Amino acid sequence: MTAELLLADYVRDSRDRIVGSLVDYLRIPSISSDPEHHTDVWDSATHTVDLMRGAGLENLDVVHVDGLPAAYGEHLGAGPDAPTVLVYGHHDVQPVDPLDQWTSPPFEPTFVDGECRARGAIDDKGQVLYEIEAVRGLLQRDGRLPVNLKFLIEGEEESGSPTFERILTTHRERFACDAVVVSDTGMIAPDVPSICVGMRGLVGFTLSVRVADSDLHSGVFGGAVVNPAHVLARVVADLHDADGRVAIPAFYDDVHEPEPAEAASLAALPFDEAAWRRDGANIRAVGGELGRSILERTTTRPTADVTGIGAGYQGAGLKTIVPAEGTVTVTFRLVPDQDPVAIGRALRTWVAARMPDGMEWSLTPRGGIRPMVTPISTPEMGALSRAIERVWGVAPLFTREGGSGPEESLGRVLAAPVLFLGVGLPGDRIHAPNERMVMDQFWRGLLAAGELFSELGKVES
Amino acid sequence: MTAELLLADYVRDSRDRIVGSLVDYLRIPSISSDPEHHTDVWDSATHTVDLMRGAGLENLDVVHVDGLPAAYGEHLGAGPDAPTVLVYGHHDVQPVDPLDQWTSPPFEPTFVDGECRARGAIDDKGQVLYEIEAVRGLLQRDGRLPVNLKFLIEGEEESGSPTFERILTTHRERFACDAVVVSDTGMIAPDVPSICVGMRGLVGFTLSVRVADSDLHSGVFGGAVVNPAHVLARVVADLHDADGRVAIPAFYDDVHEPEPAEAASLAALPFDEAAWRRDGANIRAVGGELGRSILERTTTRPTADVTGIGAGYQGAGLKTIVPAEGTVTVTFRLVPDQDPVAIGRALRTWVAARMPDGMEWSLTPRGGIRPMVTPISTPEMGALSRAIERVWGVAPLFTREGGSGPEESLGRVLAAPVLFLGVGLPGDRIHAPNERMVMDQFWRGLLAAGELFSELGKVES
């Protein structure tokens, strides 16, 4: 990094305070998918507002519509002629099980080998914090901001953002902006900066089946009762065809291949399968859609994955039963222009055809995020490219992320281009034990946010 | 029941004490498949020995060979010319989950509508107790027994009897007998007494698969990683063919149809599907082998059933992961002359062919009990028929049980015919919440045991 960067002095002088602030933020167990942690999510929203206040943001608020709260703050001092930028992130986190695989407690941040290890370190509190600190640094340096800034930090991202679109539409005027900066993604490697231009959508479904009121003796009833585990297995086994493609009718009807320029960029990306396997907790077995690269399989192609399945006795020893019931949750990653609602409709018909006569079953949708892509050629994307090149010293490549956020809603409801400034790395173990933030990336993120706000101030609106 | 029954006065005079003794016995949580309950299984063995002592049995012992203990006691006062009968049962019980479905705590016996509700009430402590009480009653009445009696009450039956055969072979001389009476089975209905003539064998296998050290983000890695839940589902889905037959090669090679006389008896048995469904905790969906009756499917035909499957996140909400690992346990019910070892060998080859390249997996055998059948024409079977007819007032029918016990070992190692005196009923909810003993059946079992010992005393050895 070079001395000319706007926030270089700020980072040098405020380093210890900022680390302390990161630790405090990561201590809050704001697991949004677990009702027992909902008060923690509220605490986390309040804490986020406090962080914004400390940075100099105003009109602070905790915003919610029947769900968990987002934190909001703004600084409109750049005036009506300057562009307005809305920064998006989330303050809720994933569950932490299996707890015994963490090398340190998930909500007691620990610094090891230049990493900060904690649930939420990279996904997404760390990335929220460097954006807020960039505002603080710019205000401290200049007494003003190069753009009008709005911060909207969600509290339900890790549980599928069930009310986020309603929050957006309810406060559409308040959140109006010329560009959205999403701070929740990653890049290829510390020395290969990249910009995400799209994200897969997500829709999940929980299928529950029941054959009896309680478990049955497998000797007495086994052989004549439809086993719920067998029914679930048939559904899961049928999900993919022999070529690894999702077998639900019409699933691929709305799938578009990337534009040639993006496809070429994707094909040119460096990819080290051994490193990828290692970063993926030592992946033993690679699979997926026949005739597609691993990068395609994880970014531009849709998927179906079981995220959890359970039936019968899973404890120590043998319990000779036919389980009374079973449950499986399947999530689909979607690509433009697949529609979560249409997928759900097709799935229900397809599942119904696999249910034995008399079987009791239910299919419950979970979440629903549309896929999205931002065109590469906008002036805002140019601003982001320059900011990243200035901090990392090399021009960024363009990628897509395989994961899902509510970015599609942001772009659609606010009618603004969505830019992804994200410093995550492939080995960050998000959603898994020992999630981390590489601290070098954190500081670069803070510097890059400062450069980006400055560059966006120069874009003609 | 008629006044001429040997133990009618004993039952009338000792009723309250015997009920108290049953309650004490059922209070011990002797779950053999759970290591945390192994001290309870030892307590239960000692308690069983105390019950035998109280009845007048001698040479008491707690017998074990590297595993959980059996209780042993004998009374050899009938002399060397009288037949010797070994009574078999077990004092260990099944696990109790799901605990929230019990209407009263599983180890606090509760009497409701003529039933005693508790884990182990019918399987098998209640059935052990009436045999012991029959001895006590006969000794109290006559000061002697019509046969030499040995009691061997196992402590590992509900975890697949892993060391029972070694106990038998180690003490083969001590346990030598002319007939085995197994007290761990049931009959068709309270007014339709029946005798079990065979039992299915059992062998279980736990398949564990792993693709990574920890769970993976389904957005980042989903689509390119082999999902362990999908691998397990493929195995389970392939277990049966379209006709509901087990699809493992050579699985049916050693399966024999019952002899014509037994097949005719089976076909003549009363069967009320509505009642069977109701007794099976309101079974919603009937399945199984095409072209076979429900009675055949559950007694004379072999099966494969998943008893438990688990992978990924099973808590509340959505966790967007590809699970790192998954586990499924499959148990096979076997019929004469299927061999558990040969089945295991065939399964391993068959599973290996379904494992993706690189997948980490293991297949662990659990238990292994051979199937067995006792010929209907032996004099000992005649003695049992007469004993039952005398107590129930009608001649018994002949059936097989679908469940498994170590009865095959008993008959083979001790070279003696195995007789089943069992009073269980289809609605007893064994291995499930709210297991019960219908108390009328308990008293009839006690009376029938007295009659049986007397009848066996008259059989020429």
Short mmCIF file of C-alpha atoms in Angstrom, two decimals, chain B residues 2-429:
data_model
loop_
_atom_site.label_atom_id
_atom_site.label_comp_id
_atom_site.label_asym_id
_atom_site.label_seq_id
_atom_site.Cartn_x
_atom_site.Cartn_y
_atom_site.Cartn_z
CA THR B 2 -59.84 -72.59 35.90
CA ALA B 3 -59.41 -73.42 39.58
CA GLU B 4 -57.44 -76.55 38.70
CA LEU B 5 -54.43 -74.51 37.60
CA LEU B 6 -51.39 -75.26 39.75
CA LEU B 7 -50.61 -71.66 40.63
CA ALA B 8 -54.15 -70.20 40.86
CA ASP B 9 -54.04 -69.89 44.65
CA TYR B 10 -50.51 -68.49 44.56
CA VAL B 11 -51.49 -65.74 42.14
CA ARG B 12 -54.52 -64.83 44.21
CA ASP B 13 -52.59 -64.68 47.51
CA SER B 14 -49.35 -63.01 46.30
CA ARG B 15 -50.71 -60.54 43.80
CA ASP B 16 -49.83 -57.29 45.57
CA ARG B 17 -46.32 -58.36 46.48
CA ILE B 18 -45.64 -59.46 42.89
CA VAL B 19 -46.89 -56.13 41.50
CA GLY B 20 -44.56 -54.32 43.93
CA SER B 21 -41.69 -56.50 42.79
CA LEU B 22 -42.47 -55.71 39.12
CA VAL B 23 -42.42 -51.97 39.85
CA ASP B 24 -39.03 -52.19 41.60
CA TYR B 25 -37.57 -54.17 38.71
CA LEU B 26 -38.84 -51.72 36.06
CA ARG B 27 -37.38 -48.73 37.91
CA ILE B 28 -33.83 -49.71 36.90
CA PRO B 29 -32.85 -47.88 33.63
CA SER B 30 -30.81 -50.80 32.27
CA ILE B 31 -30.27 -49.46 28.71
CA SER B 32 -27.53 -51.72 27.35
CA SER B 33 -26.88 -49.81 24.11
CA ASP B 34 -25.93 -46.63 26.00
CA PRO B 35 -22.54 -46.73 27.75
CA GLU B 36 -23.79 -44.16 30.26
CA HIS B 37 -26.29 -46.75 31.52
CA HIS B 38 -23.91 -49.68 31.85
CA THR B 39 -23.73 -49.39 35.64
CA ASP B 40 -27.53 -49.64 35.61
CA VAL B 41 -27.28 -52.87 33.62
CA TRP B 42 -24.96 -54.25 36.31
CA ASP B 43 -27.45 -53.15 38.99
CA SER B 44 -30.19 -54.83 37.02
CA ALA B 45 -28.21 -58.11 36.85
CA THR B 46 -27.73 -58.05 40.63
CA HIS B 47 -31.39 -57.25 41.13
CA THR B 48 -32.34 -60.22 38.92
CA VAL B 49 -30.14 -62.49 41.02
CA ASP B 50 -31.90 -61.18 44.14
CA LEU B 51 -35.27 -62.02 42.58
CA MET B 52 -34.04 -65.57 41.85
CA ARG B 53 -32.78 -65.92 45.41
CA GLY B 54 -36.16 -64.83 46.73
CA ALA B 55 -37.83 -67.50 44.57
CA GLY B 56 -35.62 -70.27 45.95
CA LEU B 57 -33.10 -70.68 43.14
CA GLU B 58 -29.53 -71.57 44.06
CA ASN B 59 -25.94 -71.39 42.77
CA LEU B 60 -26.61 -67.75 41.89
CA ASP B 61 -24.12 -65.92 39.75
CA VAL B 62 -23.54 -62.86 37.59
CA VAL B 63 -21.98 -64.20 34.40
CA HIS B 64 -20.03 -62.10 31.88
CA VAL B 65 -17.30 -62.48 29.28
CA ASP B 66 -15.85 -59.02 28.45
CA GLY B 67 -19.39 -57.62 28.12
CA LEU B 68 -22.47 -56.81 30.15
CA PRO B 69 -23.60 -59.41 32.69
CA ALA B 70 -26.25 -62.12 32.57
CA ALA B 71 -27.93 -63.25 35.79
CA TYR B 72 -27.88 -66.99 36.51
CA GLY B 73 -29.60 -69.27 39.03
CA GLU B 74 -30.74 -72.89 39.15
CA HIS B 75 -32.74 -75.48 41.11
CA LEU B 76 -31.65 -79.06 40.44
CA GLY B 77 -33.78 -80.74 43.10
CA ALA B 78 -35.85 -82.74 40.61
CA GLY B 79 -32.91 -85.11 40.31
CA PRO B 80 -30.84 -86.54 37.48
CA ASP B 81 -33.71 -88.55 35.95
CA ALA B 82 -35.97 -85.51 35.49
CA PRO B 83 -35.59 -83.26 32.43
CA THR B 84 -33.66 -80.04 32.77
CA VAL B 85 -35.18 -76.82 31.41
CA LEU B 86 -33.30 -73.58 30.85
CA VAL B 87 -35.39 -70.39 30.97
CA TYR B 88 -34.03 -67.51 28.91
CA GLY B 89 -34.94 -63.81 29.10
CA HIS B 90 -33.16 -60.48 29.35
CA HIS B 91 -32.97 -57.76 31.98
CA ASP B 92 -31.63 -54.97 29.73
CA VAL B 93 -33.97 -52.55 27.93
CA GLN B 94 -34.17 -50.31 24.86
CA PRO B 95 -33.31 -46.57 24.90
CA VAL B 96 -36.25 -44.29 25.73
CA ASP B 97 -36.07 -41.41 23.27
CA PRO B 98 -38.13 -39.57 22.10
CA LEU B 99 -38.74 -38.91 25.77
CA ASP B 100 -41.38 -36.23 25.18
CA GLN B 101 -43.77 -38.78 23.69
CA TRP B 102 -44.07 -40.76 26.94
CA THR B 103 -47.27 -40.08 28.89
CA SER B 104 -45.41 -40.99 32.12
CA PRO B 105 -41.66 -41.24 32.81
CA PRO B 106 -40.30 -44.49 31.30
CA PHE B 107 -38.70 -45.69 34.54
CA GLU B 108 -41.59 -44.78 36.84
CA PRO B 109 -44.03 -47.64 36.17
CA THR B 110 -47.61 -46.40 35.94
CA PHE B 111 -50.78 -48.49 35.93
CA VAL B 112 -53.45 -47.29 33.48
CA ASP B 113 -56.46 -49.22 32.16
CA GLY B 114 -55.10 -52.60 33.26
CA GLU B 115 -51.69 -51.92 31.70
CA CYS B 116 -48.36 -51.39 33.39
CA ARG B 117 -46.58 -48.66 31.40
CA ALA B 118 -42.77 -48.57 31.59
CA ARG B 119 -39.68 -49.27 29.51
CA GLY B 120 -39.06 -53.03 29.84
CA ALA B 121 -42.61 -53.83 31.02
CA ILE B 122 -43.10 -56.46 28.31
CA ASP B 123 -39.59 -56.47 26.76
CA ASP B 124 -38.50 -58.23 28.83
CA LYS B 125 -38.45 -57.72 32.60
CA GLY B 126 -42.17 -58.45 33.03
CA GLN B 127 -41.82 -61.76 31.19
CA VAL B 128 -38.71 -62.67 33.22
CA LEU B 129 -40.51 -61.92 36.44
CA TYR B 130 -43.51 -64.20 35.85
CA GLU B 131 -41.16 -67.11 35.11
CA ILE B 132 -39.28 -66.49 38.37
CA GLU B 133 -42.55 -66.12 40.27
CA ALA B 134 -43.83 -69.41 38.82
CA VAL B 135 -40.81 -71.13 40.37
CA ARG B 136 -41.46 -69.45 43.68
CA GLY B 137 -45.11 -70.46 43.51
CA LEU B 138 -44.39 -74.11 42.69
CA LEU B 139 -41.77 -74.38 45.46
CA GLN B 140 -44.17 -72.74 47.92
CA ARG B 141 -46.96 -75.13 46.87
CA ASP B 142 -45.08 -78.42 46.59
CA GLY B 143 -41.66 -77.88 48.17
CA ARG B 144 -40.19 -79.23 44.93
CA LEU B 145 -40.13 -78.61 41.17
CA PRO B 146 -41.32 -80.99 38.43
CA VAL B 147 -38.14 -80.36 36.39
CA ASN B 148 -34.62 -79.21 37.05
CA LEU B 149 -34.61 -75.50 36.23
CA LYS B 150 -31.88 -73.14 35.12
CA PHE B 151 -32.43 -69.41 34.60
CA LEU B 152 -30.17 -67.44 32.29
CA ILE B 153 -31.24 -63.78 32.04
CA GLU B 154 -29.11 -61.81 29.59
CA GLY B 155 -27.97 -58.16 29.85
CA GLU B 156 -27.13 -57.34 26.22
CA GLU B 157 -30.14 -58.43 24.20
CA GLU B 158 -31.18 -54.91 23.22
CA SER B 159 -27.70 -54.13 21.92
CA GLY B 160 -27.50 -57.20 19.69
CA SER B 161 -26.14 -59.74 22.22
CA PRO B 162 -22.47 -59.13 21.27
CA THR B 163 -20.99 -61.49 23.88
CA PHE B 164 -23.94 -63.81 24.55
CA GLU B 165 -22.68 -66.64 22.36
CA ARG B 166 -19.31 -66.48 24.14
CA ILE B 167 -21.11 -66.66 27.50
CA LEU B 168 -22.99 -69.73 26.21
CA THR B 169 -19.92 -71.52 24.87
CA THR B 170 -17.81 -70.66 27.94
CA HIS B 171 -20.46 -72.16 30.27
CA ARG B 172 -21.85 -74.80 27.92
CA GLU B 173 -21.73 -77.58 30.55
CA ARG B 174 -23.25 -75.46 33.29
CA PHE B 175 -26.16 -74.48 31.01
CA ALA B 176 -26.74 -78.01 29.63
CA CYS B 177 -30.48 -78.74 29.29
CA ASP B 178 -33.13 -80.78 27.51
CA ALA B 179 -35.22 -77.78 26.47
CA VAL B 180 -34.95 -74.01 26.39
CA VAL B 181 -37.95 -71.87 27.33
CA VAL B 182 -37.68 -68.38 25.89
CA SER B 183 -39.83 -65.79 27.59
CA ASP B 184 -39.53 -62.78 25.28
CA THR B 185 -42.24 -63.07 22.62
CA GLY B 186 -45.91 -62.42 22.06
CA MET B 187 -49.19 -63.78 20.80
CA ILE B 188 -51.83 -62.65 18.31
CA ALA B 189 -54.45 -61.34 20.75
CA PRO B 190 -55.53 -61.87 24.37
CA ASP B 191 -58.17 -64.35 23.18
CA VAL B 192 -56.11 -65.86 20.34
CA PRO B 193 -53.14 -67.51 22.04
CA SER B 194 -50.35 -68.51 19.74
CA ILE B 195 -46.92 -70.05 19.86
CA CYS B 196 -43.96 -68.62 18.09
CA VAL B 197 -41.98 -71.30 16.23
CA GLY B 198 -39.26 -69.13 14.71
CA MET B 199 -37.57 -65.78 14.73
CA ARG B 200 -35.88 -63.65 12.16
CA GLY B 201 -32.18 -63.03 12.53
CA LEU B 202 -30.64 -59.59 12.66
CA VAL B 203 -27.52 -57.92 11.42
CA GLY B 204 -26.89 -54.18 11.32
CA PHE B 205 -24.31 -51.96 9.67
CA THR B 206 -23.39 -48.34 10.18
CA LEU B 207 -22.08 -46.57 7.09
CA SER B 208 -20.20 -43.32 7.70
CA VAL B 209 -19.05 -41.07 4.86
CA ARG B 210 -16.95 -37.91 4.99
CA VAL B 211 -16.03 -35.41 2.28
CA ALA B 212 -14.20 -32.73 4.30
CA ASP B 213 -12.88 -31.95 7.77
CA SER B 214 -15.76 -29.60 8.53
CA ASP B 215 -19.02 -28.40 7.00
CA LEU B 216 -18.70 -26.27 3.86
CA HIS B 217 -20.62 -23.16 2.75
CA SER B 218 -23.13 -24.42 0.21
CA GLY B 219 -22.84 -21.23 -1.83
CA VAL B 220 -19.05 -21.28 -2.06
CA PHE B 221 -18.55 -25.03 -2.51
CA GLY B 222 -22.03 -26.31 -3.39
CA GLY B 223 -22.19 -27.88 -6.83
CA ALA B 224 -18.58 -29.06 -6.95
CA VAL B 225 -18.29 -31.11 -3.75
CA VAL B 226 -19.78 -34.58 -3.35
CA ASN B 227 -22.49 -34.13 -0.73
CA PRO B 228 -22.33 -36.91 1.92
CA ALA B 229 -26.12 -36.80 2.32
CA HIS B 230 -26.51 -37.49 -1.40
CA VAL B 231 -24.11 -40.44 -1.19
CA LEU B 232 -26.06 -41.95 1.73
CA ALA B 233 -29.36 -41.33 -0.06
CA ARG B 234 -28.10 -43.15 -3.16
CA VAL B 235 -27.14 -46.17 -1.05
CA VAL B 236 -30.50 -46.22 0.75
CA ALA B 237 -32.51 -45.66 -2.44
CA ASP B 238 -30.67 -48.53 -4.12
CA LEU B 239 -31.28 -50.93 -1.21
CA HIS B 240 -34.61 -52.04 -2.67
CA ASP B 241 -35.71 -52.73 -6.22
CA ALA B 242 -39.00 -51.59 -7.76
CA ASP B 243 -40.77 -54.68 -6.35
CA GLY B 244 -39.67 -53.89 -2.81
CA ARG B 245 -37.08 -56.68 -2.75
CA VAL B 246 -33.64 -56.14 -1.24
CA ALA B 247 -31.34 -55.42 -4.18
CA ILE B 248 -28.04 -56.67 -2.78
CA PRO B 249 -26.76 -59.50 -4.98
CA ALA B 250 -27.30 -63.04 -3.59
CA PHE B 251 -29.40 -61.68 -0.69
CA TYR B 252 -32.17 -64.24 -1.30
CA ASP B 253 -29.94 -67.18 -2.23
CA ASP B 254 -30.30 -68.95 1.15
CA VAL B 255 -33.92 -67.95 1.85
CA HIS B 256 -36.28 -70.92 2.18
CA GLU B 257 -40.04 -70.84 2.01
CA PRO B 258 -41.74 -72.26 5.14
CA GLU B 259 -42.79 -75.94 5.02
CA PRO B 260 -46.28 -76.36 3.48
CA ALA B 261 -47.93 -77.08 6.88
CA GLU B 262 -46.49 -73.95 8.41
CA ALA B 263 -47.31 -71.89 5.34
CA ALA B 264 -50.91 -73.10 5.57
CA SER B 265 -51.05 -72.17 9.28
CA LEU B 266 -49.63 -68.74 8.46
CA ALA B 267 -52.23 -68.21 5.73
CA ALA B 268 -55.00 -69.26 8.14
CA LEU B 269 -54.01 -66.82 10.87
CA PRO B 270 -56.55 -64.10 11.58
CA PHE B 271 -55.25 -60.72 10.49
CA ASP B 272 -57.00 -57.40 10.92
CA GLU B 273 -55.06 -54.80 8.94
CA ALA B 274 -56.91 -51.88 10.52
CA ALA B 275 -56.06 -53.14 14.02
CA TRP B 276 -52.49 -53.83 12.98
CA ARG B 277 -52.13 -50.28 11.67
CA ARG B 278 -53.64 -48.88 14.86
CA ASP B 279 -51.36 -50.98 17.06
CA GLY B 280 -48.41 -49.79 14.99
CA ALA B 281 -48.87 -46.23 16.22
CA ASN B 282 -51.38 -45.51 13.43
CA ILE B 283 -49.36 -46.65 10.45
CA ARG B 284 -50.16 -44.41 7.47
CA ALA B 285 -48.44 -46.20 4.61
CA VAL B 286 -48.01 -49.93 4.02
CA GLY B 287 -45.20 -51.13 1.79
CA GLY B 288 -42.79 -53.97 1.26
CA GLU B 289 -42.22 -56.95 -0.95
CA LEU B 290 -44.63 -57.27 -3.86
CA GLY B 291 -46.89 -60.34 -3.78
CA ARG B 292 -46.45 -61.08 -0.06
CA SER B 293 -48.96 -60.59 2.76
CA ILE B 294 -48.20 -58.30 5.68
CA LEU B 295 -47.73 -61.38 7.92
CA GLU B 296 -45.25 -62.86 5.47
CA ARG B 297 -43.42 -59.54 5.13
CA THR B 298 -43.01 -59.31 8.88
CA THR B 299 -42.17 -62.93 9.73
CA THR B 300 -41.06 -65.31 6.97
CA ARG B 301 -39.46 -62.75 4.62
CA PRO B 302 -36.16 -60.90 5.12
CA THR B 303 -35.98 -57.09 5.15
CA ALA B 304 -33.63 -54.12 5.06
CA ASP B 305 -34.56 -51.03 7.07
CA VAL B 306 -32.77 -47.80 7.88
CA THR B 307 -32.98 -47.40 11.65
CA GLY B 308 -31.31 -44.01 11.65
CA ILE B 309 -29.79 -41.49 9.25
CA GLY B 310 -28.18 -38.14 9.94
CA ALA B 311 -26.14 -35.54 8.11
CA GLY B 312 -25.74 -31.78 8.32
CA TYR B 313 -27.81 -29.30 10.26
CA GLN B 314 -31.00 -30.60 11.87
CA GLY B 315 -31.79 -27.67 14.18
CA ALA B 316 -34.25 -24.83 13.77
CA GLY B 317 -33.89 -22.57 10.75
CA LEU B 318 -31.76 -22.92 7.66
CA LYS B 319 -28.02 -23.50 7.69
CA THR B 320 -26.61 -23.18 4.19
CA ILE B 321 -23.93 -25.85 4.26
CA VAL B 322 -22.73 -28.90 2.46
CA PRO B 323 -22.40 -31.35 5.38
CA ALA B 324 -18.85 -32.61 6.01
CA GLU B 325 -20.09 -36.07 6.91
CA GLY B 326 -23.08 -38.31 7.27
CA THR B 327 -24.06 -41.61 8.86
CA VAL B 328 -26.73 -44.19 8.19
CA THR B 329 -27.49 -47.42 10.03
CA VAL B 330 -29.25 -50.22 8.15
CA THR B 331 -30.50 -53.39 9.81
CA PHE B 332 -31.38 -56.57 7.98
CA ARG B 333 -33.93 -59.02 9.35
CA LEU B 334 -32.87 -62.48 8.21
CA VAL B 335 -34.81 -65.73 7.72
CA PRO B 336 -33.57 -69.35 7.61
CA ASP B 337 -30.93 -70.02 6.31
CA GLN B 338 -29.47 -66.56 5.65
CA ASP B 339 -26.00 -66.03 7.12
CA PRO B 340 -25.20 -62.64 8.73
CA VAL B 341 -21.52 -62.95 7.79
CA ALA B 342 -22.26 -63.63 4.12
CA ILE B 343 -24.76 -60.74 4.04
CA GLY B 344 -22.13 -58.42 5.51
CA ARG B 345 -19.60 -59.48 2.90
CA ALA B 346 -22.05 -58.91 0.05
CA LEU B 347 -23.08 -55.54 1.48
CA ARG B 348 -19.51 -54.29 1.72
CA THR B 349 -18.82 -55.01 -1.95
CA TRP B 350 -22.12 -53.47 -2.95
CA VAL B 351 -21.54 -50.30 -0.88
CA ALA B 352 -17.97 -49.92 -2.16
CA ALA B 353 -19.30 -49.78 -5.72
CA ARG B 354 -21.46 -46.78 -4.70
CA MET B 355 -18.70 -44.69 -3.11
CA PRO B 356 -17.43 -41.77 -5.25
CA ASP B 357 -13.70 -41.56 -5.91
CA GLY B 358 -11.88 -40.09 -2.94
CA MET B 359 -14.79 -40.35 -0.51
CA GLU B 360 -13.75 -41.35 3.00
CA TRP B 361 -16.05 -44.10 4.31
CA SER B 362 -16.35 -46.90 6.81
CA LEU B 363 -18.83 -49.73 7.29
CA THR B 364 -19.15 -51.04 10.85
CA PRO B 365 -21.09 -54.25 11.58
CA ARG B 366 -23.48 -54.10 14.54
CA GLY B 367 -24.78 -57.28 16.11
CA GLY B 368 -25.35 -60.49 14.21
CA ILE B 369 -28.04 -63.01 15.08
CA ARG B 370 -28.89 -65.97 12.90
CA PRO B 371 -32.53 -66.72 12.06
CA MET B 372 -34.09 -69.84 13.61
CA VAL B 373 -37.13 -72.13 13.44
CA THR B 374 -38.20 -74.92 15.86
CA PRO B 375 -40.03 -77.94 14.37
CA ILE B 376 -43.71 -78.06 15.37
CA SER B 377 -43.75 -81.82 16.02
CA THR B 378 -41.49 -82.21 19.08
CA PRO B 379 -42.95 -83.54 22.37
CA GLU B 380 -41.76 -80.37 24.10
CA MET B 381 -43.92 -78.30 21.73
CA GLY B 382 -46.83 -80.55 22.71
CA ALA B 383 -46.20 -79.72 26.39
CA LEU B 384 -46.21 -76.00 25.63
CA SER B 385 -49.44 -76.29 23.62
CA ARG B 386 -51.19 -78.06 26.48
CA ALA B 387 -49.98 -75.51 29.04
CA ILE B 388 -51.29 -72.62 26.97
CA GLU B 389 -54.58 -74.27 26.14
CA ARG B 390 -55.16 -74.93 29.84
CA VAL B 391 -54.68 -71.25 30.81
CA TRP B 392 -56.31 -69.54 27.82
CA GLY B 393 -59.01 -72.15 27.27
CA VAL B 394 -58.33 -72.55 23.54
CA ALA B 395 -55.64 -74.33 21.54
CA PRO B 396 -52.86 -72.06 20.36
CA LEU B 397 -52.05 -71.22 16.74
CA PHE B 398 -48.51 -71.26 15.37
CA THR B 399 -46.68 -68.12 14.21
CA ARG B 400 -43.22 -66.72 13.75
CA GLU B 401 -41.87 -63.52 15.25
CA GLY B 402 -40.34 -60.88 13.06
CA GLY B 403 -37.96 -59.72 15.77
CA SER B 404 -34.66 -61.22 16.73
CA GLY B 405 -33.15 -62.54 19.88
CA PRO B 406 -30.23 -64.82 20.69
CA GLU B 407 -32.57 -67.84 20.54
CA GLU B 408 -30.73 -69.30 17.60
CA SER B 409 -27.52 -69.38 19.65
CA LEU B 410 -29.32 -71.03 22.55
CA GLY B 411 -30.72 -73.86 20.45
CA ARG B 412 -27.51 -74.40 18.50
CA VAL B 413 -24.95 -74.17 21.34
CA LEU B 414 -27.03 -76.07 23.89
CA ALA B 415 -28.37 -78.55 21.31
CA ALA B 416 -31.91 -78.35 22.71
CA PRO B 417 -35.33 -77.49 21.27
CA VAL B 418 -36.32 -73.87 21.88
CA LEU B 419 -39.86 -73.21 23.11
CA PHE B 420 -41.40 -69.75 23.17
CA LEU B 421 -43.75 -68.88 25.99
CA GLY B 422 -44.56 -65.22 25.48
CA VAL B 423 -47.55 -63.08 26.39
CA GLY B 424 -46.76 -59.87 24.47
CA LEU B 425 -49.51 -58.30 22.37
CA PRO B 426 -49.33 -56.34 19.09
CA GLY B 427 -50.10 -53.01 20.81
CA ASP B 428 -47.38 -53.27 23.47
CA ARG B 429 -45.24 -50.53 21.82
#
